[in-house]
Tab-separated table of C-alpha atoms and ligand atoms in Angstrom:
chain	number	residue	atom	x	y	z
L	1	MET	CA	5.354	-12.499	-0.280
L	2	THR	CA	5.872	-13.397	3.378
L	3	ASP	CA	8.420	-16.106	4.218
L	4	LEU	CA	7.634	-18.296	7.435
L	5	ALA	CA	10.401	-20.749	6.049
L	6	GLY	CA	11.417	-22.428	9.226
L	7	ARG	CA	8.908	-20.481	11.881
L	8	VAL	CA	6.506	-22.885	13.636
L	9	VAL	CA	3.366	-22.194	13.810
L	10	LEU	CA	0.400	-23.682	16.480
L	11	VAL	CA	-2.986	-23.435	15.575
L	12	THR	CA	-5.461	-25.009	18.216
L	13	GLY	CA	-8.746	-26.494	16.769
L	14	GLY	CA	-6.368	-26.198	13.294
L	15	ASN	CA	-8.431	-29.780	12.234
L	16	GLY	CA	-11.239	-27.700	10.812
L	17	GLY	CA	-13.040	-25.087	9.626
L	18	ILE	CA	-11.368	-20.863	10.489
L	19	GLY	CA	-8.668	-22.838	12.152
L	20	LEU	CA	-7.663	-24.895	8.961
L	21	GLY	CA	-7.924	-22.427	6.624
L	22	MET	CA	-5.277	-20.492	8.336
L	23	ALA	CA	-3.105	-23.319	8.640
L	24	THR	CA	-3.149	-23.982	4.986
L	25	ALA	CA	-2.546	-20.586	4.239
L	26	CYS	CA	0.551	-20.158	6.891
L	27	ALA	CA	2.199	-23.762	5.389
L	28	SER	CA	1.676	-21.966	2.149
L	29	ALA	CA	4.254	-19.102	3.241
L	30	GLY	CA	6.335	-22.020	4.280
L	31	ALA	CA	5.563	-22.589	8.095
L	32	ARG	CA	5.573	-25.984	9.369
L	33	ILE	CA	2.408	-26.908	11.247
L	34	VAL	CA	1.028	-27.876	14.778
L	35	ILE	CA	-2.537	-28.252	15.488
L	36	TRP	CA	-4.321	-29.092	18.644
L	37	GLY	CA	-7.925	-30.549	18.690
L	38	ARG	CA	-9.662	-33.187	20.861
L	39	ASP	CA	-10.867	-35.456	17.382
L	40	ALA	CA	-8.154	-37.657	16.817
L	41	ASP	CA	-9.634	-38.506	13.117
L	42	LYS	CA	-10.495	-35.091	12.252
L	43	ASN	CA	-6.841	-33.777	13.337
L	44	ASP	CA	-5.292	-36.835	11.284
L	45	ALA	CA	-7.343	-35.861	8.009
L	46	ALA	CA	-6.529	-32.283	8.459
L	47	VAL	CA	-2.313	-33.125	8.795
L	48	ASP	CA	-3.361	-35.434	5.297
L	49	LYS	CA	-4.566	-32.360	3.427
L	50	LEU	CA	-1.908	-30.160	4.671
L	51	ARG	CA	1.127	-33.185	3.698
L	52	ALA	CA	-0.836	-33.539	0.896
L	53	GLN	CA	-0.087	-29.472	-0.013
L	54	GLY	CA	4.249	-30.672	1.083
L	55	ALA	CA	3.787	-28.714	4.101
L	56	ILE	CA	5.558	-30.633	6.891
L	57	ALA	CA	2.922	-30.553	10.055
L	58	ASP	CA	1.744	-32.543	13.167
L	59	ALA	CA	-1.148	-32.810	15.179
L	60	PHE	CA	-2.389	-33.640	19.191
L	61	VAL	CA	-5.120	-33.939	20.354
L	62	CYS	CA	-5.277	-31.636	23.394
L	63	ASP	CA	-8.569	-30.344	25.115
L	64	VAL	CA	-7.718	-26.714	25.230
L	65	THR	CA	-9.352	-26.309	28.762
L	66	ASP	CA	-7.586	-29.118	30.845
L	67	PRO	CA	-4.389	-27.185	32.190
L	68	ASP	CA	-2.171	-30.533	32.321
L	69	GLY	CA	-3.302	-31.072	28.711
L	70	VAL	CA	-1.940	-27.616	27.564
L	71	ALA	CA	0.700	-28.140	29.499
L	72	GLN	CA	2.212	-31.363	28.048
L	73	THR	CA	0.566	-30.831	24.688
L	74	MET	CA	2.904	-27.363	24.676
L	75	ALA	CA	6.117	-29.594	25.267
L	76	LYS	CA	5.439	-33.093	23.097
L	77	SER	CA	4.839	-30.251	20.385
L	78	VAL	CA	7.946	-28.464	20.989
L	79	ALA	CA	9.903	-31.379	20.711
L	80	VAL	CA	8.351	-33.019	17.939
L	81	ALA	CA	8.350	-28.928	15.786
L	82	GLY	CA	11.625	-27.777	18.118
L	83	ARG	CA	10.556	-24.523	18.232
L	84	LEU	CA	7.415	-22.231	18.105
L	85	ASP	CA	7.158	-18.886	16.491
L	86	ALA	CA	3.314	-18.172	16.538
L	87	ALA	CA	0.530	-19.382	18.384
L	88	PHE	CA	-3.614	-18.969	17.133
L	89	ALA	CA	-5.893	-19.808	20.348
L	90	ASN	CA	-8.733	-20.430	17.604
L	91	ALA	CA	-10.339	-23.191	19.207
L	92	GLY	CA	-13.421	-22.095	20.372
L	93	ALA	CA	-17.373	-23.269	20.888
L	94	THR	CA	-20.961	-21.545	20.506
L	95	GLY	CA	-24.115	-21.196	22.136
L	96	ARG	CA	-26.966	-23.987	21.682
L	97	GLY	CA	-29.412	-20.885	21.116
L	98	ILE	CA	-31.282	-20.985	24.615
L	99	PRO	CA	-32.787	-17.613	24.922
L	100	PHE	CA	-30.872	-15.566	28.172
L	101	LEU	CA	-33.795	-16.130	30.036
L	102	ASP	CA	-33.471	-19.712	29.985
L	103	VAL	CA	-29.690	-20.562	29.829
L	104	ASP	CA	-27.932	-22.149	32.943
L	105	LEU	CA	-25.217	-21.690	34.386
L	106	ALA	CA	-23.703	-24.779	33.404
L	107	GLU	CA	-24.076	-23.695	29.911
L	108	TRP	CA	-22.637	-20.757	30.558
L	109	ARG	CA	-20.117	-21.887	31.478
L	110	ARG	CA	-18.523	-24.698	28.734
L	111	VAL	CA	-18.863	-21.875	26.342
L	112	VAL	CA	-16.974	-19.542	28.827
L	113	ASN	CA	-14.628	-22.385	29.340
L	114	THR	CA	-13.638	-23.141	26.111
L	115	ASN	CA	-13.587	-19.607	24.171
L	116	LEU	CA	-11.694	-17.633	27.484
L	117	ASP	CA	-10.054	-20.544	29.746
L	118	GLY	CA	-9.377	-22.233	26.827
L	119	THR	CA	-7.542	-18.817	25.652
L	120	PHE	CA	-5.734	-18.183	29.103
L	121	LEU	CA	-4.273	-21.145	28.860
L	122	THR	CA	-3.280	-21.346	25.339
L	123	LEU	CA	-1.824	-18.099	25.222
L	124	GLN	CA	-0.358	-18.750	28.261
L	125	ALA	CA	1.968	-21.812	27.350
L	126	ALA	CA	2.755	-20.698	24.111
L	127	ALA	CA	4.016	-16.950	25.632
L	128	ARG	CA	5.833	-19.256	28.289
L	129	GLN	CA	8.033	-21.063	25.287
L	130	LEU	CA	8.217	-18.045	23.206
L	131	VAL	CA	10.325	-16.244	26.761
L	132	GLU	CA	12.192	-18.914	27.437
L	133	GLN	CA	13.139	-19.152	23.474
L	134	GLY	CA	13.765	-15.390	23.761
L	135	GLU	CA	13.636	-14.655	20.322
L	136	GLY	CA	10.372	-12.816	20.226
L	137	GLY	CA	7.519	-14.277	18.383
L	138	ALA	CA	3.266	-14.176	17.866
L	139	LEU	CA	0.457	-14.770	19.876
L	140	VAL	CA	-2.935	-14.308	17.982
L	141	ALA	CA	-6.731	-14.784	19.641
L	142	VAL	CA	-9.553	-15.541	17.149
L	143	SER	CA	-12.100	-13.503	19.234
L	144	SER	CA	-15.167	-12.322	16.836
L	145	THR	CA	-17.233	-10.017	15.438
L	146	SER	CA	-19.557	-10.968	18.494
L	147	ALA	CA	-17.232	-8.519	20.326
L	148	ILE	CA	-18.102	-5.467	18.851
L	149	HIS	CA	-21.911	-6.231	17.541
L	150	GLY	CA	-24.678	-7.586	19.942
L	151	ALA	CA	-24.950	-11.221	20.321
L	152	ALA	CA	-28.238	-11.631	20.948
L	153	GLY	CA	-29.293	-14.573	22.223
L	154	ASN	CA	-25.561	-16.083	22.104
L	155	GLU	CA	-24.326	-13.774	25.005
L	156	ALA	CA	-21.744	-16.521	26.857
L	157	TYR	CA	-20.669	-16.079	23.018
L	158	GLY	CA	-20.411	-12.961	23.212
L	159	THR	CA	-19.359	-12.362	26.298
L	160	SER	CA	-16.302	-14.516	25.598
L	161	LYS	CA	-15.271	-13.387	22.699
L	162	THR	CA	-15.149	-9.508	24.386
L	163	ALA	CA	-13.191	-10.624	26.702
L	164	LEU	CA	-10.383	-11.785	24.498
L	165	LEU	CA	-10.120	-8.442	23.283
L	166	GLY	CA	-8.901	-7.262	26.925
L	167	LEU	CA	-6.096	-10.288	27.112
L	168	VAL	CA	-4.777	-9.697	23.988
L	169	ARG	CA	-4.595	-5.680	24.765
L	170	ALA	CA	-2.923	-6.542	28.224
L	171	LEU	CA	-0.638	-9.120	26.959
L	172	ALA	CA	0.737	-6.937	24.254
L	173	VAL	CA	1.985	-4.444	26.541
L	174	GLY	CA	3.034	-7.062	29.150
L	175	LEU	CA	4.972	-9.206	26.442
L	176	ALA	CA	6.383	-6.560	24.292
L	177	ARG	CA	9.454	-6.529	26.275
L	178	HIS	CA	9.929	-9.710	24.740
L	179	GLN	CA	9.429	-9.253	21.878
L	180	ILE	CA	6.080	-11.050	21.610
L	181	ARG	CA	3.183	-9.963	19.249
L	182	VAL	CA	-0.001	-9.747	20.653
L	183	ASN	CA	-3.476	-9.078	18.254
L	184	ALA	CA	-6.676	-10.462	18.134
L	185	LEU	CA	-8.803	-11.612	14.791
L	186	LEU	CA	-12.519	-10.916	14.119
L	187	PRO	CA	-14.012	-13.169	11.400
L	188	GLY	CA	-16.693	-12.089	10.541
L	189	TRP	CA	-19.517	-14.900	9.358
L	190	THR	CA	-17.549	-17.779	7.927
L	191	LEU	CA	-19.240	-21.027	6.853
L	192	THR	CA	-17.843	-24.138	9.240
L	193	GLU	CA	-18.851	-26.801	10.915
L	194	MET	CA	-19.864	-24.256	14.127
L	195	SER	CA	-22.164	-21.894	11.827
L	196	GLY	CA	-23.087	-24.603	9.425
L	197	PRO	CA	-26.648	-24.713	11.155
L	198	GLY	CA	-26.990	-21.185	11.093
L	199	TYR	CA	-26.221	-20.972	7.280
L	200	ALA	CA	-28.704	-23.330	6.788
L	201	ASN	CA	-31.065	-21.146	7.993
L	202	GLU	CA	-32.568	-19.838	5.406
L	203	ARG	CA	-33.809	-16.797	6.840
L	204	PHE	CA	-30.525	-16.041	9.358
L	205	ARG	CA	-28.510	-16.443	6.091
L	206	ALA	CA	-30.358	-14.024	4.855
L	207	VAL	CA	-30.516	-11.700	7.104
L	208	THR	CA	-26.572	-11.572	7.885
L	209	THR	CA	-26.079	-11.312	3.898
L	210	SER	CA	-28.193	-8.625	3.393
L	211	ARG	CA	-26.285	-6.773	6.429
L	212	THR	CA	-22.565	-7.944	4.470
L	213	PRO	CA	-21.940	-5.778	2.371
L	214	VAL	CA	-19.695	-8.334	0.234
L	215	ARG	CA	-23.403	-10.113	0.372
L	216	ARG	CA	-21.962	-13.537	0.815
L	217	TRP	CA	-20.620	-15.403	4.396
L	218	ALA	CA	-16.620	-16.016	3.674
L	219	ASP	CA	-14.978	-19.209	2.955
L	220	ALA	CA	-12.672	-20.100	5.660
L	221	SER	CA	-9.974	-19.887	3.155
L	222	GLU	CA	-9.979	-16.400	3.728
L	223	MET	CA	-9.264	-15.845	6.961
L	224	GLY	CA	-5.503	-17.774	5.930
L	225	PRO	CA	-4.242	-13.903	4.285
L	226	ALA	CA	-4.803	-12.392	7.617
L	227	ALA	CA	-3.073	-15.371	9.511
L	228	VAL	CA	-0.179	-15.373	7.351
L	229	TYR	CA	-0.022	-11.606	7.837
L	230	LEU	CA	-0.791	-11.840	11.767
L	231	ALA	CA	2.146	-14.679	12.157
L	232	ASP	CA	4.894	-12.590	9.781
L	233	PRO	CA	7.838	-11.554	12.105
L	234	THR	CA	8.595	-8.631	9.262
L	235	ILE	CA	5.314	-6.353	11.265
L	236	SER	CA	7.374	-5.709	14.231
L	237	PHE	CA	5.580	-2.840	15.447
L	238	HIS	CA	1.834	-4.350	15.065
L	239	THR	CA	0.277	-5.159	18.527
L	240	GLY	CA	-2.227	-5.046	20.970
L	241	ASP	CA	-4.831	-4.726	17.718
L	242	THR	CA	-7.990	-6.030	16.489
L	243	LEU	CA	-7.713	-6.970	12.916
L	244	VAL	CA	-11.851	-7.468	11.898
L	245	VAL	CA	-11.792	-9.702	8.324
L	246	ASP	CA	-15.665	-9.758	7.789
L	247	GLY	CA	-16.974	-8.379	4.436
L	248	GLY	CA	-17.444	-5.114	6.156
L	249	TYR	CA	-20.549	-6.196	8.536
L	250	THR	CA	-19.476	-4.138	11.323
L	251	VAL	CA	-19.240	-0.956	9.456
L	252	PHE	CA	-22.031	-1.557	7.333
C	1	NDP	P1	-15.181	-25.084	13.836
C	1	NDP	O1	-16.268	-25.832	14.225
C	1	NDP	O2	-15.006	-25.555	12.547
C	1	NDP	O3	-13.970	-25.449	14.531
C	1	NDP	C1	-13.714	-25.257	15.665
C	1	NDP	C2	-12.501	-26.312	16.026
C	1	NDP	O4	-12.609	-26.021	17.472
C	1	NDP	C3	-12.519	-27.810	15.746
C	1	NDP	O5	-10.563	-27.440	15.069
C	1	NDP	C4	-12.842	-27.842	16.951
C	1	NDP	O6	-11.817	-29.180	16.998
C	1	NDP	C5	-11.415	-27.091	17.627
C	1	NDP	N1	-12.311	-27.162	19.711
C	1	NDP	C6	-13.148	-27.495	20.104
C	1	NDP	N2	-13.417	-27.268	21.278
C	1	NDP	C7	-12.055	-27.761	21.909
C	1	NDP	C8	-11.546	-27.588	22.857
C	1	NDP	N3	-12.002	-27.707	24.059
C	1	NDP	N4	-10.219	-28.225	22.671
C	1	NDP	C9	-9.082	-28.068	21.673
C	1	NDP	N5	-10.512	-27.578	20.523
C	1	NDP	C10	-11.495	-27.612	20.714
C	1	NDP	O7	-15.843	-23.535	13.613
C	1	NDP	P2	-14.764	-21.927	12.898
C	1	NDP	O8	-13.950	-22.878	12.618
C	1	NDP	O9	-16.511	-21.720	12.838
C	1	NDP	O10	-14.031	-21.675	14.504
C	1	NDP	C11	-12.884	-21.418	14.797
C	1	NDP	C12	-12.940	-20.312	15.805
C	1	NDP	O11	-13.042	-18.766	14.238
C	1	NDP	C13	-13.827	-20.006	17.091
C	1	NDP	O12	-13.012	-19.452	17.694
C	1	NDP	C14	-15.049	-19.045	16.603
C	1	NDP	O13	-15.611	-18.591	17.413
C	1	NDP	C15	-14.719	-18.536	15.512
C	1	NDP	N6	-15.507	-17.581	14.708
C	1	NDP	C16	-16.125	-18.644	14.130
C	1	NDP	C17	-16.901	-17.598	13.104
C	1	NDP	C18	-17.500	-18.049	11.949
C	1	NDP	O14	-18.138	-17.584	11.408
C	1	NDP	N7	-17.629	-19.924	11.818
C	1	NDP	C19	-16.888	-16.138	13.342
C	1	NDP	C20	-16.471	-15.558	14.340
C	1	NDP	C21	-15.475	-16.113	15.189
C	1	NDP	P3	-12.137	-30.922	17.980
C	1	NDP	O15	-14.014	-30.847	17.796
C	1	NDP	O16	-11.623	-31.994	16.822
C	1	NDP	O17	-12.197	-29.812	19.308
């Protein structure tokens, strides 16, 4: 069993979906949890769930696209939790199904701003904290299988999730001297608030399910074990990687 006791794990977008699945699993492994999200009610509900399972958890309202907000919330988080050991840049936004020929720059920037700029700001703030502590740690960018397959109709999403792989590889090289590991997690189709409309579309659900060898979408809790693994300080030689958890979708 991986033991994260005494470790502090930050999950942006941890108040629901994949983020809460990862936070729940890390809490079960003993970690103290810090959640960032924009919606205070969702934050409170997630903290209640984690505390109900016996975890020590706190949440902070933070928009990861706001540079000052990220810096201030990192300072507040460390003041409350005492330290940082692993950070999951999981907060994300998807497209609105606008065809490529019609999508405008504002809509493109909305998605890229959250997925790419928000991850940059989160991982930079986390890296600064880990370097200051001087004891290493783990950074994880939550990408997507859209970084592998063509995300037609969701180009800004696929592009931003692909860009995260470049960021992860660069940081893995640059931060290794600080014993900081940097990896990407690429979930496949997972039923969450974000993907709910796709799941509700019978044709889309049938096509994506038939192309997934395990023949179903994932539950958000199924991203938990991978998160625990990536946060585990004993995997000291595993960095710069892209961990795909997709029921076989990308190899089918
Ligand atoms: P959810 O909609 O359930 O979660 C998205 C989370 O991101 C929410 O907690 C939301 O909280 C938070 N968030 C969004 N924008 C911001 C922001 N600007 N600042 C801070 N928090 C923000 O979706 P998922 O769980 O599906 O998505 C989690 C990650 O997994 C995303 O990066 C997504 O791209 C990725 N992913 C999802 C897949 C799927 O099939 N579901 C597949 C592959 C990857 P709040 O609203 O309170 O801000």
